[in-house]
Amino acid sequence: MQLLTQDYQKDDRRFVSSSLSFNDRPSKESQMKTSEIMKELDELGKKDPKAMHNKQKEYEEQGLIGGVPSVMLGKTRSQNNGLFLFDDKGSPKAMFYVDKDNNAKLDFFDEKGNTIASFPEKVK
């Protein structure tokens, strides 16, 4: 579980997001081991970014690091406030939110991220 706040500026626009996120983590992962691995990857990345990327993938395949979001409640970078649900691979599956124009929406997605249903339906 994470409580996150991000505040960044791009050109003349400021983006702020805050969320409570629940993440699914690998069963072999531990905080202590993750800390050691992240330090190792950070040092390797300073010398050889490609080797760092390969080592990171190796640790992910071993189930020692990684993870995916399962539930997020909060405000996204795109300024949507809501409840966001993900599948076991971390892909969006359902979103119930209020967009930056104060419109309430409910969207559902397939395994490729395509919208398969939306309420209210988009008016053409």
PDB file of C-alpha atoms in Angstrom:
ATOM      1  CA  MET A   1       0.000   0.000   0.000  1.00  0.00           C
ATOM      2  CA  GLN A   2       1.334   3.436  -0.914  1.00  0.00           C
ATOM      3  CA  LEU A   3       0.251   6.978  -0.263  1.00  0.00           C
ATOM      4  CA  LEU A   4       1.685   9.012  -3.145  1.00  0.00           C
ATOM      5  CA  THR A   5       1.807  12.679  -4.061  1.00  0.00           C
ATOM      6  CA  GLN A   6       3.506  13.883  -7.221  1.00  0.00           C
ATOM      7  CA  ASP A   7       3.983  17.514  -8.194  1.00  0.00           C
ATOM      8  CA  TYR A   8       5.861  18.401 -11.357  1.00  0.00           C
ATOM      9  CA  GLN A   9       5.967  21.106 -13.965  1.00  0.00           C
ATOM     10  CA  LYS A  10       6.315  20.752 -17.726  1.00  0.00           C
ATOM     11  CA  ASP A  11       6.819  23.990 -19.608  1.00  0.00           C
ATOM     12  CA  ASP A  12       4.229  26.382 -18.122  1.00  0.00           C
ATOM     13  CA  ARG A  13       1.851  23.648 -16.859  1.00  0.00           C
ATOM     14  CA  ARG A  14       1.879  22.194 -13.353  1.00  0.00           C
ATOM     15  CA  PHE A  15       0.653  18.640 -12.719  1.00  0.00           C
ATOM     16  CA  VAL A  16      -0.325  17.404  -9.265  1.00  0.00           C
ATOM     17  CA  SER A  17      -1.562  13.914  -8.445  1.00  0.00           C
ATOM     18  CA  SER A  18      -2.310  12.225  -5.134  1.00  0.00           C
ATOM     19  CA  SER A  19      -3.375   8.638  -4.589  1.00  0.00           C
ATOM     20  CA  LEU A  20      -3.769   5.715  -2.272  1.00  0.00           C
ATOM     21  CA  SER A  21      -2.513   2.698  -4.201  1.00  0.00           C
ATOM     22  CA  PHE A  22      -2.636  -1.016  -3.468  1.00  0.00           C
ATOM     23  CA  ASN A  23      -0.066  -3.097  -5.329  1.00  0.00           C
ATOM     24  CA  ASP A  24       0.329  -6.832  -5.843  1.00  0.00           C
ATOM     25  CA  ARG A  25       3.922  -7.823  -5.093  1.00  0.00           C
ATOM     26  CA  PRO A  26       5.807 -11.047  -5.882  1.00  0.00           C
ATOM     27  CA  SER A  27       5.623 -13.605  -3.056  1.00  0.00           C
ATOM     28  CA  LYS A  28       9.441 -13.894  -2.863  1.00  0.00           C
ATOM     29  CA  GLU A  29       9.904 -10.137  -2.479  1.00  0.00           C
ATOM     30  CA  SER A  30      10.959  -8.605   0.848  1.00  0.00           C
ATOM     31  CA  GLN A  31      11.643  -4.993   1.768  1.00  0.00           C
ATOM     32  CA  MET A  32      15.205  -5.720   2.839  1.00  0.00           C
ATOM     33  CA  LYS A  33      16.077  -7.671  -0.329  1.00  0.00           C
ATOM     34  CA  THR A  34      14.351  -5.069  -2.525  1.00  0.00           C
ATOM     35  CA  SER A  35      16.415  -2.323  -0.893  1.00  0.00           C
ATOM     36  CA  GLU A  36      19.628  -4.265  -1.612  1.00  0.00           C
ATOM     37  CA  ILE A  37      18.613  -4.925  -5.217  1.00  0.00           C
ATOM     38  CA  MET A  38      17.624  -1.302  -5.862  1.00  0.00           C
ATOM     39  CA  LYS A  39      20.982  -0.105  -4.537  1.00  0.00           C
ATOM     40  CA  GLU A  40      22.768  -2.621  -6.777  1.00  0.00           C
ATOM     41  CA  LEU A  41      20.714  -1.575  -9.820  1.00  0.00           C
ATOM     42  CA  ASP A  42      21.287   2.122  -9.118  1.00  0.00           C
ATOM     43  CA  GLU A  43      25.059   1.643  -8.993  1.00  0.00           C
ATOM     44  CA  LEU A  44      25.031  -0.555 -12.101  1.00  0.00           C
ATOM     45  CA  GLY A  45      22.877   1.994 -13.959  1.00  0.00           C
ATOM     46  CA  LYS A  46      25.475   4.701 -13.421  1.00  0.00           C
ATOM     47  CA  LYS A  47      28.079   2.523 -15.172  1.00  0.00           C
ATOM     48  CA  ASP A  48      26.068   0.562 -17.716  1.00  0.00           C
ATOM     49  CA  PRO A  49      22.331   1.327 -18.196  1.00  0.00           C
ATOM     50  CA  LYS A  50      21.831  -1.643 -20.547  1.00  0.00           C
ATOM     51  CA  ALA A  51      23.353  -4.069 -18.036  1.00  0.00           C
ATOM     52  CA  MET A  52      21.157  -2.542 -15.323  1.00  0.00           C
ATOM     53  CA  HIS A  53      18.043  -3.100 -17.446  1.00  0.00           C
ATOM     54  CA  ASN A  54      19.024  -6.729 -18.100  1.00  0.00           C
ATOM     55  CA  LYS A  55      19.750  -7.343 -14.404  1.00  0.00           C
ATOM     56  CA  GLN A  56      16.405  -5.781 -13.441  1.00  0.00           C
ATOM     57  CA  LYS A  57      14.560  -8.109 -15.835  1.00  0.00           C
ATOM     58  CA  GLU A  58      16.463 -11.055 -14.360  1.00  0.00           C
ATOM     59  CA  TYR A  59      15.365 -10.121 -10.829  1.00  0.00           C
ATOM     60  CA  GLU A  60      11.768  -9.643 -12.033  1.00  0.00           C
ATOM     61  CA  GLU A  61      11.768 -13.099 -13.688  1.00  0.00           C
ATOM     62  CA  GLN A  62      13.043 -14.595 -10.406  1.00  0.00           C
ATOM     63  CA  GLY A  63      10.142 -12.915  -8.580  1.00  0.00           C
ATOM     64  CA  LEU A  64      12.480 -10.916  -6.351  1.00  0.00           C
ATOM     65  CA  ILE A  65      11.254  -7.482  -7.464  1.00  0.00           C
ATOM     66  CA  GLY A  66       8.389  -6.115  -9.458  1.00  0.00           C
ATOM     67  CA  GLY A  67       4.736  -5.881  -8.905  1.00  0.00           C
ATOM     68  CA  VAL A  68       1.700  -4.284 -10.401  1.00  0.00           C
ATOM     69  CA  PRO A  69      -1.035  -1.949  -9.221  1.00  0.00           C
ATOM     70  CA  SER A  70      -4.359  -3.549  -8.334  1.00  0.00           C
ATOM     71  CA  VAL A  71      -6.384  -0.607  -6.989  1.00  0.00           C
ATOM     72  CA  MET A  72      -5.775   3.130  -7.047  1.00  0.00           C
ATOM     73  CA  LEU A  73      -7.949   5.766  -5.421  1.00  0.00           C
ATOM     74  CA  GLY A  74      -7.086   9.371  -6.125  1.00  0.00           C
ATOM     75  CA  LYS A  75      -6.229  12.014  -8.695  1.00  0.00           C
ATOM     76  CA  THR A  76      -4.242  11.050 -11.799  1.00  0.00           C
ATOM     77  CA  ARG A  77      -1.782  13.121 -13.837  1.00  0.00           C
ATOM     78  CA  SER A  78      -4.580  13.680 -16.338  1.00  0.00           C
ATOM     79  CA  GLN A  79      -6.564  15.278 -13.494  1.00  0.00           C
ATOM     80  CA  ASN A  80      -9.185  12.509 -13.197  1.00  0.00           C
ATOM     81  CA  ASN A  81     -10.413  11.842  -9.633  1.00  0.00           C
ATOM     82  CA  GLY A  82     -11.692   8.349  -8.989  1.00  0.00           C
ATOM     83  CA  LEU A  83     -11.349   4.651  -8.393  1.00  0.00           C
ATOM     84  CA  PHE A  84      -9.124   2.774 -10.840  1.00  0.00           C
ATOM     85  CA  LEU A  85      -9.030  -1.066 -10.971  1.00  0.00           C
ATOM     86  CA  PHE A  86      -6.341  -3.181 -12.656  1.00  0.00           C
ATOM     87  CA  ASP A  87      -5.979  -6.849 -13.640  1.00  0.00           C
ATOM     88  CA  ASP A  88      -3.246  -9.184 -12.341  1.00  0.00           C
ATOM     89  CA  LYS A  89      -0.839  -7.811 -14.973  1.00  0.00           C
ATOM     90  CA  GLY A  90      -1.384  -4.185 -13.917  1.00  0.00           C
ATOM     91  CA  SER A  91      -3.473  -3.267 -16.962  1.00  0.00           C
ATOM     92  CA  PRO A  92      -6.503  -0.992 -16.437  1.00  0.00           C
ATOM     93  CA  LYS A  93      -9.817  -2.881 -16.366  1.00  0.00           C
ATOM     94  CA  ALA A  94     -12.339  -0.418 -14.888  1.00  0.00           C
ATOM     95  CA  MET A  95     -12.400   3.241 -13.960  1.00  0.00           C
ATOM     96  CA  PHE A  96     -15.074   5.189 -12.090  1.00  0.00           C
ATOM     97  CA  TYR A  97     -14.038   8.820 -12.042  1.00  0.00           C
ATOM     98  CA  VAL A  98     -14.819  12.508 -12.408  1.00  0.00           C
ATOM     99  CA  ASP A  99     -12.790  14.053 -15.223  1.00  0.00           C
ATOM    100  CA  LYS A 100     -11.131  17.485 -15.266  1.00  0.00           C
ATOM    101  CA  ASP A 101     -14.353  18.961 -16.745  1.00  0.00           C
ATOM    102  CA  ASN A 102     -16.395  17.607 -13.765  1.00  0.00           C
ATOM    103  CA  ASN A 103     -18.092  14.870 -15.821  1.00  0.00           C
ATOM    104  CA  ALA A 104     -18.711  11.557 -14.020  1.00  0.00           C
ATOM    105  CA  LYS A 105     -17.641   8.524 -16.075  1.00  0.00           C
ATOM    106  CA  LEU A 106     -17.457   4.747 -15.843  1.00  0.00           C
ATOM    107  CA  ASP A 107     -15.173   2.969 -18.335  1.00  0.00           C
ATOM    108  CA  PHE A 108     -14.313  -0.714 -18.875  1.00  0.00           C
ATOM    109  CA  PHE A 109     -11.317  -2.033 -20.837  1.00  0.00           C
ATOM    110  CA  ASP A 110     -10.299  -5.256 -22.588  1.00  0.00           C
ATOM    111  CA  GLU A 111      -6.911  -6.983 -22.214  1.00  0.00           C
ATOM    112  CA  LYS A 112      -5.409  -4.681 -24.883  1.00  0.00           C
ATOM    113  CA  GLY A 113      -6.537  -1.485 -23.139  1.00  0.00           C
ATOM    114  CA  ASN A 114      -9.361  -0.742 -25.573  1.00  0.00           C
ATOM    115  CA  THR A 115     -12.556   0.739 -24.133  1.00  0.00           C
ATOM    116  CA  ILE A 116     -15.264  -1.933 -24.366  1.00  0.00           C
ATOM    117  CA  ALA A 117     -17.999  -0.084 -22.484  1.00  0.00           C
ATOM    118  CA  SER A 118     -18.500   3.424 -21.185  1.00  0.00           C
ATOM    119  CA  PHE A 119     -21.198   5.195 -19.225  1.00  0.00           C
ATOM    120  CA  PRO A 120     -22.500   7.589 -20.137  1.00  0.00           C
ATOM    121  CA  GLU A 121     -21.916   6.594 -23.722  1.00  0.00           C
ATOM    122  CA  LYS A 122     -20.052   9.144 -25.794  1.00  0.00           C
ATOM    123  CA  VAL A 123     -22.374  11.392 -27.741  1.00  0.00           C
ATOM    124  CA  LYS A 124     -21.420  11.710 -31.422  1.00  0.00           C
TER     125      LYS A 124
END
